[in-house]
PDB file of C-alpha atoms in Angstrom:
ATOM      1  CA  MET A 215      -0.034  -0.052  -0.080  1.00 31.00           C
ATOM      2  CA  SER A 216       1.115   3.509  -0.676  1.00 30.00           C
ATOM      3  CA  ARG A 217       1.620   6.062   2.166  1.00 31.00           C
ATOM      4  CA  VAL A 218       0.378   9.626   1.600  1.00 30.00           C
ATOM      5  CA  ARG A 219       1.415  12.705   3.475  1.00 28.00           C
ATOM      6  CA  SER A 220       0.802  16.375   3.024  1.00 26.00           C
ATOM      7  CA  ALA A 221       2.358  19.734   3.953  1.00 26.00           C
ATOM      8  CA  ALA A 222       5.903  20.457   2.975  1.00 27.00           C
ATOM      9  CA  LEU A 223       8.513  20.803   5.662  1.00 26.00           C
ATOM     10  CA  SER A 224      10.108  24.210   5.794  1.00 27.00           C
ATOM     11  CA  GLY A 225      13.866  24.694   5.278  1.00 28.00           C
ATOM     12  CA  VAL A 226      16.719  27.088   4.256  1.00 26.00           C
ATOM     13  CA  LEU A 227      17.032  27.428   0.497  1.00 26.00           C
ATOM     14  CA  ALA A 228      20.455  26.329  -0.601  1.00 32.00           C
ATOM     15  CA  LEU A 229      20.580  26.878  -4.332  1.00 32.00           C
ATOM     16  CA  SER A 230      24.190  25.955  -4.532  1.00 34.00           C
ATOM     17  CA  LEU A 231      23.446  22.462  -3.220  1.00 39.00           C
ATOM     18  CA  LEU A 232      25.605  19.940  -5.169  1.00 38.00           C
ATOM     19  CA  GLY A 233      25.948  22.303  -8.060  1.00 39.00           C
ATOM     20  CA  LEU A 234      22.780  20.986  -9.619  1.00 41.00           C
ATOM     21  CA  ALA A 235      20.517  24.085 -10.069  1.00 38.00           C
ATOM     22  CA  ALA A 236      19.544  24.920 -13.515  1.00 38.00           C
ATOM     23  CA  CYS A 237      19.791  28.335 -15.052  1.00 38.00           C
ATOM     24  CA  GLY A 238      16.947  30.607 -13.884  1.00 39.00           C
ATOM     25  CA  SER A 239      13.933  31.454 -16.152  1.00 40.00           C
ATOM     26  CA  ASP A 240      10.988  33.856 -16.284  1.00 42.00           C
ATOM     27  CA  SER A 241       8.437  31.021 -16.033  1.00 43.00           C
ATOM     28  CA  SER A 242       5.128  32.682 -15.143  1.00 44.00           C
ATOM     29  CA  ASP A 243       3.011  31.769 -12.202  1.00 43.00           C
ATOM     30  CA  SER A 244       0.154  29.497 -13.129  1.00 42.00           C
ATOM     31  CA  ASP A 245      -3.610  30.033 -12.395  1.00 47.00           C
ATOM     32  CA  GLU A 246      -5.176  28.302  -9.524  1.00 55.00           C
ATOM     33  CA  GLY A 247      -6.738  24.860 -10.140  1.00 67.00           C
ATOM     34  CA  GLY A 248      -5.499  21.906 -12.141  1.00 89.00           C
ATOM     35  CA  ALA A 249      -5.149  18.204 -12.006  1.00 94.00           C
ATOM     36  CA  SER A 250      -4.142  16.132  -8.978  1.00 95.00           C
ATOM     37  CA  LEU A 251      -1.089  13.799  -8.496  1.00 96.00           C
ATOM     38  CA  SER A 252      -3.138  10.836  -9.591  1.00 96.00           C
ATOM     39  CA  SER A 253      -3.132  12.258 -13.119  1.00 96.00           C
ATOM     40  CA  VAL A 254       0.545  11.715 -13.562  1.00 97.00           C
ATOM     41  CA  THR A 255       1.957   8.437 -14.767  1.00 97.00           C
ATOM     42  CA  ILE A 256       5.422   7.454 -13.409  1.00 97.00           C
ATOM     43  CA  GLU A 257       7.162   4.452 -14.771  1.00 97.00           C
ATOM     44  CA  GLY A 258      10.516   2.716 -14.247  1.00 95.00           C
ATOM     45  CA  GLU A 259      12.739   0.813 -11.754  1.00 95.00           C
ATOM     46  CA  HIS A 260      14.084   2.320  -8.483  1.00 95.00           C
ATOM     47  CA  GLY A 261      17.496   3.715  -9.095  1.00 94.00           C
ATOM     48  CA  LYS A 262      16.674   4.329 -12.806  1.00 94.00           C
ATOM     49  CA  ALA A 263      15.593   7.649 -14.360  1.00 96.00           C
ATOM     50  CA  PRO A 264      11.803   7.741 -14.202  1.00 97.00           C
ATOM     51  CA  GLU A 265       9.674   8.040 -17.123  1.00 96.00           C
ATOM     52  CA  VAL A 266       7.083  10.722 -16.392  1.00 97.00           C
ATOM     53  CA  THR A 267       3.797  11.415 -18.369  1.00 97.00           C
ATOM     54  CA  PHE A 268       1.560  14.371 -17.545  1.00 96.00           C
ATOM     55  CA  ASP A 269      -2.199  14.364 -18.307  1.00 95.00           C
ATOM     56  CA  GLY A 270      -2.898  17.995 -17.995  1.00 94.00           C
ATOM     57  CA  ARG A 271      -1.721  21.010 -15.978  1.00 95.00           C
ATOM     58  CA  LEU A 272      -1.163  20.127 -12.214  1.00 96.00           C
ATOM     59  CA  ASP A 273      -2.716  21.989  -9.349  1.00 94.00           C
ATOM     60  CA  GLY A 274      -0.135  24.542  -8.173  1.00 91.00           C
ATOM     61  CA  THR A 275      -2.078  25.185  -4.831  1.00 93.00           C
ATOM     62  CA  LYS A 276      -1.952  21.711  -3.144  1.00 94.00           C
ATOM     63  CA  THR A 277       0.535  19.416  -1.737  1.00 96.00           C
ATOM     64  CA  GLU A 278       0.412  15.675  -2.219  1.00 97.00           C
ATOM     65  CA  THR A 279       3.092  12.958  -1.620  1.00 97.00           C
ATOM     66  CA  GLU A 280       3.103   9.288  -2.298  1.00 97.00           C
ATOM     67  CA  VAL A 281       5.587   6.368  -2.007  1.00 97.00           C
ATOM     68  CA  LEU A 282       5.554   4.816  -5.441  1.00 96.00           C
ATOM     69  CA  ILE A 283       8.016   2.033  -4.638  1.00 97.00           C
ATOM     70  CA  GLU A 284       8.563   0.884  -1.122  1.00 96.00           C
ATOM     71  CA  GLY A 285      11.874  -0.102   0.072  1.00 94.00           C
ATOM     72  CA  ASP A 286      12.955  -2.269   2.860  1.00 90.00           C
ATOM     73  CA  GLY A 287      15.902  -0.317   4.068  1.00 90.00           C
ATOM     74  CA  GLU A 288      16.437   1.813   7.208  1.00 89.00           C
ATOM     75  CA  GLU A 289      14.289   4.769   7.980  1.00 93.00           C
ATOM     76  CA  VAL A 290      15.704   8.062   7.224  1.00 93.00           C
ATOM     77  CA  ALA A 291      15.848  10.826   9.956  1.00 91.00           C
ATOM     78  CA  GLU A 292      16.806  14.501   9.934  1.00 89.00           C
ATOM     79  CA  GLY A 293      20.537  14.778  10.245  1.00 86.00           C
ATOM     80  CA  ASP A 294      21.272  11.470   8.252  1.00 88.00           C
ATOM     81  CA  THR A 295      23.559  11.605   5.219  1.00 87.00           C
ATOM     82  CA  VAL A 296      21.818   9.999   2.299  1.00 91.00           C
ATOM     83  CA  GLU A 297      22.570   8.924  -1.228  1.00 91.00           C
ATOM     84  CA  ALA A 298      19.847   9.951  -3.499  1.00 94.00           C
ATOM     85  CA  GLN A 299      18.753  10.833  -7.095  1.00 95.00           C
ATOM     86  CA  TRP A 300      15.881  12.943  -8.256  1.00 97.00           C
ATOM     87  CA  TRP A 301      13.883  14.263 -10.994  1.00 97.00           C
ATOM     88  CA  ILE A 302      12.166  17.701 -11.171  1.00 97.00           C
ATOM     89  CA  GLY A 303       9.359  18.695 -13.646  1.00 96.00           C
ATOM     90  CA  ASN A 304       7.173  21.670 -13.940  1.00 96.00           C
ATOM     91  CA  GLY A 305       3.430  20.910 -13.546  1.00 96.00           C
ATOM     92  CA  PHE A 306       2.374  23.961 -15.435  1.00 94.00           C
ATOM     93  CA  THR A 307       4.488  23.511 -18.665  1.00 95.00           C
ATOM     94  CA  GLU A 308       4.539  19.644 -18.179  1.00 96.00           C
ATOM     95  CA  GLU A 309       8.173  19.574 -18.871  1.00 95.00           C
ATOM     96  CA  GLU A 310      11.316  18.218 -17.083  1.00 96.00           C
ATOM     97  CA  THR A 311      13.452  20.952 -15.585  1.00 95.00           C
ATOM     98  CA  GLN A 312      16.301  19.090 -13.862  1.00 94.00           C
ATOM     99  CA  SER A 313      17.445  15.495 -13.237  1.00 95.00           C
ATOM    100  CA  THR A 314      20.395  14.152 -11.464  1.00 94.00           C
ATOM    101  CA  TRP A 315      20.313  11.239 -13.919  1.00 95.00           C
ATOM    102  CA  GLY A 316      21.244  13.576 -16.731  1.00 92.00           C
ATOM    103  CA  GLU A 317      20.135  13.259 -20.299  1.00 88.00           C
ATOM    104  CA  ASP A 318      21.689   9.964 -20.707  1.00 88.00           C
ATOM    105  CA  GLY A 319      20.140   8.557 -17.647  1.00 88.00           C
ATOM    106  CA  LYS A 320      23.618   7.725 -16.184  1.00 85.00           C
ATOM    107  CA  GLY A 321      24.279  10.574 -13.804  1.00 89.00           C
ATOM    108  CA  GLU A 322      25.904   9.858 -10.412  1.00 85.00           C
ATOM    109  CA  PRO A 323      23.874   9.602  -7.221  1.00 89.00           C
ATOM    110  CA  GLN A 324      24.128  12.654  -4.970  1.00 89.00           C
ATOM    111  CA  SER A 325      25.227  12.564  -1.241  1.00 85.00           C
ATOM    112  CA  LEU A 326      23.645  15.121   1.238  1.00 87.00           C
ATOM    113  CA  GLU A 327      22.869  15.615   4.803  1.00 85.00           C
ATOM    114  CA  VAL A 328      19.205  15.871   5.381  1.00 89.00           C
ATOM    115  CA  GLY A 329      18.579  19.211   7.433  1.00 83.00           C
ATOM    116  CA  ASP A 330      17.856  22.690   7.276  1.00 78.00           C
ATOM    117  CA  GLU A 331      20.529  23.568   4.735  1.00 76.00           C
ATOM    118  CA  VAL A 332      19.135  21.461   1.992  1.00 83.00           C
ATOM    119  CA  LEU A 333      16.293  22.274  -0.328  1.00 88.00           C
ATOM    120  CA  PRO A 334      12.836  21.711   1.503  1.00 92.00           C
ATOM    121  CA  PHE A 335      11.778  19.110  -1.046  1.00 94.00           C
ATOM    122  CA  LEU A 336      14.595  16.839  -0.152  1.00 94.00           C
ATOM    123  CA  ALA A 337      13.607  16.824   3.590  1.00 92.00           C
ATOM    124  CA  GLU A 338       9.953  16.349   2.699  1.00 94.00           C
ATOM    125  CA  THR A 339      10.464  13.332   0.568  1.00 96.00           C
ATOM    126  CA  MET A 340      13.168  11.743   2.722  1.00 95.00           C
ATOM    127  CA  VAL A 341      12.484  12.119   6.319  1.00 95.00           C
ATOM    128  CA  GLY A 342      10.277   9.306   7.711  1.00 95.00           C
ATOM    129  CA  ASN A 343      10.664   7.280   4.521  1.00 96.00           C
ATOM    130  CA  ASN A 344      13.032   4.347   3.917  1.00 95.00           C
ATOM    131  CA  VAL A 345      16.126   3.451   1.852  1.00 94.00           C
ATOM    132  CA  GLY A 346      14.731   1.878  -1.347  1.00 95.00           C
ATOM    133  CA  ASP A 347      11.689   4.170  -1.515  1.00 97.00           C
ATOM    134  CA  ARG A 348      10.705   6.006  -4.570  1.00 97.00           C
ATOM    135  CA  VAL A 349       8.835   9.027  -3.382  1.00 98.00           C
ATOM    136  CA  VAL A 350       6.806  11.489  -5.498  1.00 98.00           C
ATOM    137  CA  LEU A 351       5.863  14.902  -4.388  1.00 97.00           C
ATOM    138  CA  MET A 352       3.512  17.465  -5.960  1.00 97.00           C
ATOM    139  CA  THR A 353       3.681  20.872  -4.295  1.00 95.00           C
ATOM    140  CA  PRO A 354       3.776  24.629  -4.934  1.00 94.00           C
ATOM    141  CA  SER A 355       7.212  25.743  -6.177  1.00 93.00           C
ATOM    142  CA  ASP A 356       7.770  28.067  -3.230  1.00 91.00           C
ATOM    143  CA  GLU A 357       7.290  25.226  -0.790  1.00 93.00           C
ATOM    144  CA  ALA A 358       9.619  22.803  -2.670  1.00 93.00           C
ATOM    145  CA  PHE A 359      12.472  25.339  -3.160  1.00 90.00           C
ATOM    146  CA  GLY A 360      11.826  28.308  -0.921  1.00 86.00           C
ATOM    147  CA  GLU A 361      10.385  31.751  -1.848  1.00 80.00           C
ATOM    148  CA  GLY A 362      11.718  32.646  -5.374  1.00 79.00           C
ATOM    149  CA  GLY A 363      13.820  29.413  -5.491  1.00 79.00           C
ATOM    150  CA  GLY A 364      11.830  27.782  -8.224  1.00 85.00           C
ATOM    151  CA  ALA A 365      13.143  30.186 -10.849  1.00 87.00           C
ATOM    152  CA  GLN A 366      16.426  28.456 -10.521  1.00 85.00           C
ATOM    153  CA  PHE A 367      14.503  25.230 -11.779  1.00 87.00           C
ATOM    154  CA  ASN A 368      12.360  27.175 -14.373  1.00 89.00           C
ATOM    155  CA  LEU A 369       9.190  27.332 -12.006  1.00 91.00           C
ATOM    156  CA  GLY A 370       7.187  30.286 -11.007  1.00 89.00           C
ATOM    157  CA  ASN A 371       6.229  30.514  -7.364  1.00 80.00           C
ATOM    158  CA  ARG A 372       2.707  29.266  -7.898  1.00 82.00           C
ATOM    159  CA  ASP A 373       3.572  26.550 -10.448  1.00 92.00           C
ATOM    160  CA  ALA A 374       3.231  23.027  -9.227  1.00 95.00           C
ATOM    161  CA  ALA A 375       6.618  21.246  -8.862  1.00 96.00           C
ATOM    162  CA  LEU A 376       6.549  17.614  -9.615  1.00 97.00           C
ATOM    163  CA  ILE A 377       9.453  15.781  -7.839  1.00 97.00           C
ATOM    164  CA  VAL A 378      10.468  12.097  -7.895  1.00 98.00           C
ATOM    165  CA  VAL A 379      13.045  11.016  -5.445  1.00 97.00           C
ATOM    166  CA  ASP A 380      14.835   7.760  -5.173  1.00 97.00           C
ATOM    167  CA  ILE A 381      16.454   7.068  -1.787  1.00 96.00           C
ATOM    168  CA  LEU A 382      19.451   4.855  -2.568  1.00 94.00           C
ATOM    169  CA  GLY A 383      21.268   4.574   0.767  1.00 88.00           C
ATOM    170  CA  ARG A 384      22.028   6.016   4.248  1.00 81.00           C
ATOM    171  CA  LYS A 385      25.497   6.473   5.456  1.00 72.00           C
ATOM    172  CA  ASP A 386      26.354   5.701   9.034  1.00 62.00           C
ATOM    173  CA  THR A 387      29.019   7.249  11.075  1.00 56.00           C
ATOM    174  CA  VAL A 388      31.266   4.062  11.139  1.00 68.00           C
ATOM    175  CA  PRO A 389      34.484   4.971   9.456  1.00 79.00           C
ATOM    176  CA  ALA A 390      35.731   2.946   6.419  1.00 88.00           C
ATOM    177  CA  LEU A 391      38.699   0.715   6.859  1.00 94.00           C
ATOM    178  CA  ASP A 392      42.162   1.566   5.631  1.00 94.00           C
ATOM    179  CA  GLY A 393      42.304  -1.887   3.883  1.00 96.00           C
ATOM    180  CA  PRO A 394      40.901  -5.394   3.930  1.00 97.00           C
ATOM    181  CA  GLN A 395      40.663  -6.950   7.392  1.00 96.00           C
ATOM    182  CA  GLY A 396      39.792 -10.590   8.351  1.00 97.00           C
ATOM    183  CA  GLU A 397      40.669 -14.202   7.635  1.00 97.00           C
ATOM    184  CA  GLU A 398      42.992 -15.032   4.613  1.00 97.00           C
ATOM    185  CA  LYS A 399      41.573 -17.639   2.205  1.00 97.00           C
ATOM    186  CA  THR A 400      43.009 -19.619  -0.685  1.00 97.00           C
ATOM    187  CA  PRO A 401      41.678 -18.161  -4.080  1.00 96.00           C
ATOM    188  CA  ALA A 402      40.120 -20.441  -6.690  1.00 97.00           C
ATOM    189  CA  LYS A 403      42.586 -21.660  -9.309  1.00 96.00           C
ATOM    190  CA  TRP A 404      40.809 -19.799 -12.169  1.00 97.00           C
ATOM    191  CA  ALA A 405      41.793 -16.423 -10.600  1.00 97.00           C
ATOM    192  CA  PRO A 406      44.766 -14.222 -11.677  1.00 98.00           C
ATOM    193  CA  THR A 407      47.491 -13.344  -9.395  1.00 97.00           C
ATOM    194  CA  LEU A 408      47.786  -9.926  -7.839  1.00 98.00           C
ATOM    195  CA  ILE A 409      50.772  -7.669  -8.764  1.00 97.00           C
ATOM    196  CA  GLU A 410      51.820  -5.448  -5.921  1.00 97.00           C
ATOM    197  CA  GLN A 411      54.513  -2.813  -5.423  1.00 95.00           C
ATOM    198  CA  ASP A 412      55.197  -1.660  -1.919  1.00 94.00           C
ATOM    199  CA  GLY A 413      52.143  -3.339  -0.695  1.00 92.00           C
ATOM    200  CA  VAL A 414      49.818  -1.421  -3.256  1.00 96.00           C
ATOM    201  CA  ILE A 415      48.056  -3.414  -5.921  1.00 97.00           C
ATOM    202  CA  THR A 416      49.072  -2.304  -9.302  1.00 97.00           C
ATOM    203  CA  GLY A 417      47.725  -4.981 -11.713  1.00 98.00           C
ATOM    204  CA  LEU A 418      46.628  -8.569 -12.329  1.00 98.00           C
ATOM    205  CA  ASP A 419      48.994 -11.418 -13.734  1.00 98.00           C
ATOM    206  CA  PHE A 420      46.920 -13.958 -15.964  1.00 97.00           C
ATOM    207  CA  THR A 421      49.952 -16.226 -16.524  1.00 96.00           C
ATOM    208  CA  ASP A 422      48.646 -19.058 -14.437  1.00 95.00           C
ATOM    209  CA  ALA A 423      44.923 -18.131 -14.569  1.00 96.00           C
ATOM    210  CA  ARG A 424      42.275 -20.200 -16.480  1.00 96.00           C
ATOM    211  CA  GLU A 425      40.965 -18.692 -19.576  1.00 96.00           C
ATOM    212  CA  PRO A 426      37.437 -16.937 -19.157  1.00 97.00           C
ATOM    213  CA  SER A 427      34.648 -19.368 -18.414  1.00 95.00           C
ATOM    214  CA  GLY A 428      31.767 -17.298 -19.640  1.00 96.00           C
ATOM    215  CA  ASN A 429      30.352 -17.287 -16.295  1.00 97.00           C
ATOM    216  CA  LEU A 430      30.019 -14.691 -13.395  1.00 97.00           C
ATOM    217  CA  LEU A 431      32.465 -15.855 -10.738  1.00 97.00           C
ATOM    218  CA  ALA A 432      33.730 -14.711  -7.443  1.00 98.00           C
ATOM    219  CA  THR A 433      36.565 -15.877  -5.239  1.00 98.00           C
ATOM    220  CA  THR A 434      37.533 -14.686  -1.729  1.00 98.00           C
ATOM    221  CA  LEU A 435      41.086 -13.781  -0.870  1.00 98.00           C
ATOM    222  CA  ILE A 436      40.332 -12.326   2.578  1.00 98.00           C
ATOM    223  CA  LYS A 437      36.924 -12.814   4.336  1.00 98.00           C
ATOM    224  CA  GLY A 438      36.099  -9.633   6.160  1.00 97.00           C
ATOM    225  CA  ASP A 439      35.040  -9.765   9.779  1.00 95.00           C
ATOM    226  CA  GLY A 440      32.603  -6.750   9.460  1.00 93.00           C
ATOM    227  CA  ALA A 441      28.937  -6.421   8.668  1.00 91.00           C
ATOM    228  CA  VAL A 442      27.100  -8.178   5.803  1.00 93.00           C
ATOM    229  CA  VAL A 443      26.605  -5.936   2.785  1.00 93.00           C
ATOM    230  CA  LYS A 444      22.879  -5.312   2.021  1.00 89.00           C
ATOM    231  CA  THR A 445      21.126  -4.109  -0.988  1.00 88.00           C
ATOM    232  CA  GLY A 446      20.689  -0.387  -1.070  1.00 83.00           C
ATOM    233  CA  GLN A 447      23.693   0.429   1.107  1.00 85.00           C
ATOM    234  CA  THR A 448      26.605   2.665  -0.002  1.00 86.00           C
ATOM    235  CA  LEU A 449      29.829   0.883  -0.271  1.00 92.00           C
ATOM    236  CA  THR A 450      33.286   2.340   0.105  1.00 94.00           C
ATOM    237  CA  VAL A 451      35.867   0.142  -1.849  1.00 97.00           C
ATOM    238  CA  ASP A 452      39.283   0.192  -3.312  1.00 97.00           C
ATOM    239  CA  TYR A 453      39.378  -1.652  -6.609  1.00 98.00           C
ATOM    240  CA  LEU A 454      41.307  -2.452  -9.741  1.00 98.00           C
ATOM    241  CA  GLY A 455      39.879  -3.549 -12.976  1.00 97.00           C
ATOM    242  CA  GLN A 456      41.632  -5.230 -16.005  1.00 98.00           C
ATOM    243  CA  VAL A 457      40.478  -7.001 -19.158  1.00 97.00           C
ATOM    244  CA  TYR A 458      41.584 -10.690 -19.392  1.00 97.00           C
ATOM    245  CA  ASP A 459      45.238 -11.053 -20.520  1.00 95.00           C
ATOM    246  CA  ALA A 460      45.723  -7.218 -20.802  1.00 96.00           C
ATOM    247  CA  ASP A 461      48.990  -5.867 -19.752  1.00 95.00           C
ATOM    248  CA  ALA A 462      47.654  -2.989 -17.580  1.00 96.00           C
ATOM    249  CA  PRO A 463      44.458  -2.138 -15.765  1.00 97.00           C
ATOM    250  CA  PHE A 464      41.826  -0.052 -17.321  1.00 97.00           C
ATOM    251  CA  ASP A 465      40.816   1.656 -14.024  1.00 97.00           C
ATOM    252  CA  GLU A 466      41.870   1.508 -10.312  1.00 97.00           C
ATOM    253  CA  SER A 467      41.504   3.400  -7.091  1.00 97.00           C
ATOM    254  CA  TYR A 468      44.440   2.096  -5.112  1.00 97.00           C
ATOM    255  CA  SER A 469      46.576   4.997  -6.123  1.00 95.00           C
ATOM    256  CA  LYS A 470      43.700   7.471  -5.429  1.00 94.00           C
ATOM    257  CA  GLU A 471      40.744   7.655  -3.070  1.00 93.00           C
ATOM    258  CA  PRO A 472      38.409   4.804  -2.377  1.00 95.00           C
ATOM    259  CA  ALA A 473      35.199   4.836  -4.429  1.00 94.00           C
ATOM    260  CA  GLU A 474      31.659   5.179  -3.189  1.00 91.00           C
ATOM    261  CA  PHE A 475      28.495   3.901  -4.693  1.00 88.00           C
ATOM    262  CA  PRO A 476      25.084   2.396  -3.887  1.00 89.00           C
ATOM    263  CA  ILE A 477      25.120  -1.406  -4.309  1.00 91.00           C
ATOM    264  CA  GLY A 478      22.304  -3.693  -5.610  1.00 89.00           C
ATOM    265  CA  THR A 479      20.427  -0.793  -7.113  1.00 84.00           C
ATOM    266  CA  GLY A 480      21.677  -0.705 -10.752  1.00 86.00           C
ATOM    267  CA  SER A 481      24.019   2.099 -10.206  1.00 86.00           C
ATOM    268  CA  VAL A 482      27.077  -0.046 -11.064  1.00 92.00           C
ATOM    269  CA  ILE A 483      27.542  -3.055 -13.503  1.00 94.00           C
ATOM    270  CA  LYS A 484      25.446  -6.143 -12.874  1.00 95.00           C
ATOM    271  CA  GLY A 485      28.419  -8.258 -11.966  1.00 96.00           C
ATOM    272  CA  TRP A 486      29.189  -6.045  -9.042  1.00 97.00           C
ATOM    273  CA  ASP A 487      25.551  -5.921  -7.727  1.00 94.00           C
ATOM    274  CA  GLU A 488      25.187  -9.672  -7.897  1.00 95.00           C
ATOM    275  CA  ARG A 489      28.501 -10.572  -6.280  1.00 97.00           C
ATOM    276  CA  LEU A 490      29.099  -7.899  -3.727  1.00 97.00           C
ATOM    277  CA  VAL A 491      25.841  -8.042  -1.880  1.00 95.00           C
ATOM    278  CA  GLY A 492      26.027 -10.644   0.990  1.00 95.00           C
ATOM    279  CA  ARG A 493      29.814 -10.299   1.372  1.00 97.00           C
ATOM    280  CA  THR A 494      31.202  -8.708   4.607  1.00 97.00           C
ATOM    281  CA  VAL A 495      32.928  -5.464   5.299  1.00 96.00           C
ATOM    282  CA  GLY A 496      36.774  -6.068   5.246  1.00 97.00           C
ATOM    283  CA  SER A 497      36.679  -8.714   2.546  1.00 98.00           C
ATOM    284  CA  ARG A 498      38.886  -8.702  -0.609  1.00 98.00           C
ATOM    285  CA  VAL A 499      37.471 -10.588  -3.620  1.00 98.00           C
ATOM    286  CA  ILE A 500      38.291 -11.149  -7.206  1.00 98.00           C
ATOM    287  CA  LEU A 501      35.406 -11.204  -9.764  1.00 98.00           C
ATOM    288  CA  GLU A 502      35.443 -12.655 -13.250  1.00 98.00           C
ATOM    289  CA  ILE A 503      32.711 -10.877 -15.302  1.00 98.00           C
ATOM    290  CA  PRO A 504      31.551 -11.961 -18.749  1.00 97.00           C
ATOM    291  CA  PRO A 505      30.311  -9.229 -21.048  1.00 97.00           C
ATOM    292  CA  ALA A 506      26.505  -9.693 -20.308  1.00 96.00           C
ATOM    293  CA  ASP A 507      27.239  -8.819 -16.615  1.00 96.00           C
ATOM    294  CA  GLY A 508      29.684  -5.912 -17.364  1.00 96.00           C
ATOM    295  CA  TYR A 509      29.167  -3.448 -20.187  1.00 94.00           C
ATOM    296  CA  GLY A 510      27.277  -5.689 -22.621  1.00 95.00           C
ATOM    297  CA  GLU A 511      27.688  -5.861 -26.439  1.00 94.00           C
ATOM    298  CA  GLU A 512      28.572  -2.143 -26.647  1.00 93.00           C
ATOM    299  CA  GLY A 513      31.463  -2.361 -24.135  1.00 93.00           C
ATOM    300  CA  ASN A 514      32.855   0.793 -22.799  1.00 93.00           C
ATOM    301  CA  GLU A 515      34.808   2.719 -25.427  1.00 93.00           C
ATOM    302  CA  ALA A 516      36.292   5.297 -23.002  1.00 90.00           C
ATOM    303  CA  ALA A 517      37.827   2.555 -20.947  1.00 92.00           C
ATOM    304  CA  GLY A 518      39.012   0.613 -24.001  1.00 94.00           C
ATOM    305  CA  ILE A 519      36.683  -2.318 -23.185  1.00 96.00           C
ATOM    306  CA  LYS A 520      35.087  -4.162 -26.238  1.00 96.00           C
ATOM    307  CA  GLY A 521      31.895  -5.921 -26.184  1.00 96.00           C
ATOM    308  CA  THR A 522      33.414  -9.289 -26.057  1.00 96.00           C
ATOM    309  CA  ASP A 523      35.974  -8.602 -23.242  1.00 97.00           C
ATOM    310  CA  THR A 524      35.863 -10.454 -19.963  1.00 98.00           C
ATOM    311  CA  LEU A 525      36.583  -8.223 -17.060  1.00 98.00           C
ATOM    312  CA  TYR A 526      38.433  -9.068 -13.894  1.00 98.00           C
ATOM    313  CA  PHE A 527      38.257  -7.018 -10.538  1.00 98.00           C
ATOM    314  CA  VAL A 528      40.022  -7.158  -7.430  1.00 98.00           C
ATOM    315  CA  ILE A 529      37.815  -5.328  -4.823  1.00 98.00           C
ATOM    316  CA  ASP A 530      38.435  -4.312  -1.192  1.00 98.00           C
ATOM    317  CA  ILE A 531      35.158  -3.825   0.750  1.00 98.00           C
ATOM    318  CA  LEU A 532      36.125  -1.048   3.253  1.00 97.00           C
ATOM    319  CA  GLY A 533      32.804   0.170   4.511  1.00 93.00           C
ATOM    320  CA  ALA A 534      29.030  -0.174   3.956  1.00 89.00           C
ATOM    321  CA  SER A 535      26.500   2.248   5.145  1.00 76.00           C
TER     322      SER A 535
END
């Protein structure tokens, strides 16, 4: 069943939030009246850009909120740091005005602390809802963004703002590990050997590794002694990726900062979603990922990955929140 709430929470407008505000416009205020939230069709999976279809101008005087997809994660409270993505539309012009997914649907999730310093619509759609929820809010522009703030999103003060928010993860205050921590294990014979320099992983050696099997495989080098990774959490990891039998990695974080991303939500390649959920913090694993569970037939031209390449990753799970 869906949950419905009304009345937007107040908050301090922060137009510089995450650098996502669009250029302002002279969008005119709408007349009173118009359709309700039920007139809008919103399709798509949680974590993916929504497909929004309007059926007439929305009422710019009322506030309606509904949870379209219910998650089973932890409840979000004020002061929590949350990973989320959102889509904003103008209920008067019936047009998209801003989306964290971007035009190609591949934009990165945003991390923010839910409180007075964020745009009011973020608190309204997150506080009291759960990780994994997709929440839709219809509300007057000035309640969503603060007085005059809607102009930054091409909405007049009395235009209805339509906002879809996906709550992807909540970050706890437990600090990430500096490296893998747990019980050492003997890796499977198919796995490549780690190449290290001064204790830092710099590549994978396929000399004694088996040729790709065409299956999605994982083997544990260190079984972490931390918490179990759950769908919807935000992982902190160090990683290195290399195409089978290549001389050098196509990407790595060991020489930089650890990476953070939601897991199990479609924000990363399928092989990571399927093989990292259920493991424990502190683990070091090696993944063998066939094209179907990686970048598909198109590959990843920017990384030099062809649609036929099998990918290998060594991944250190340093934190999950």
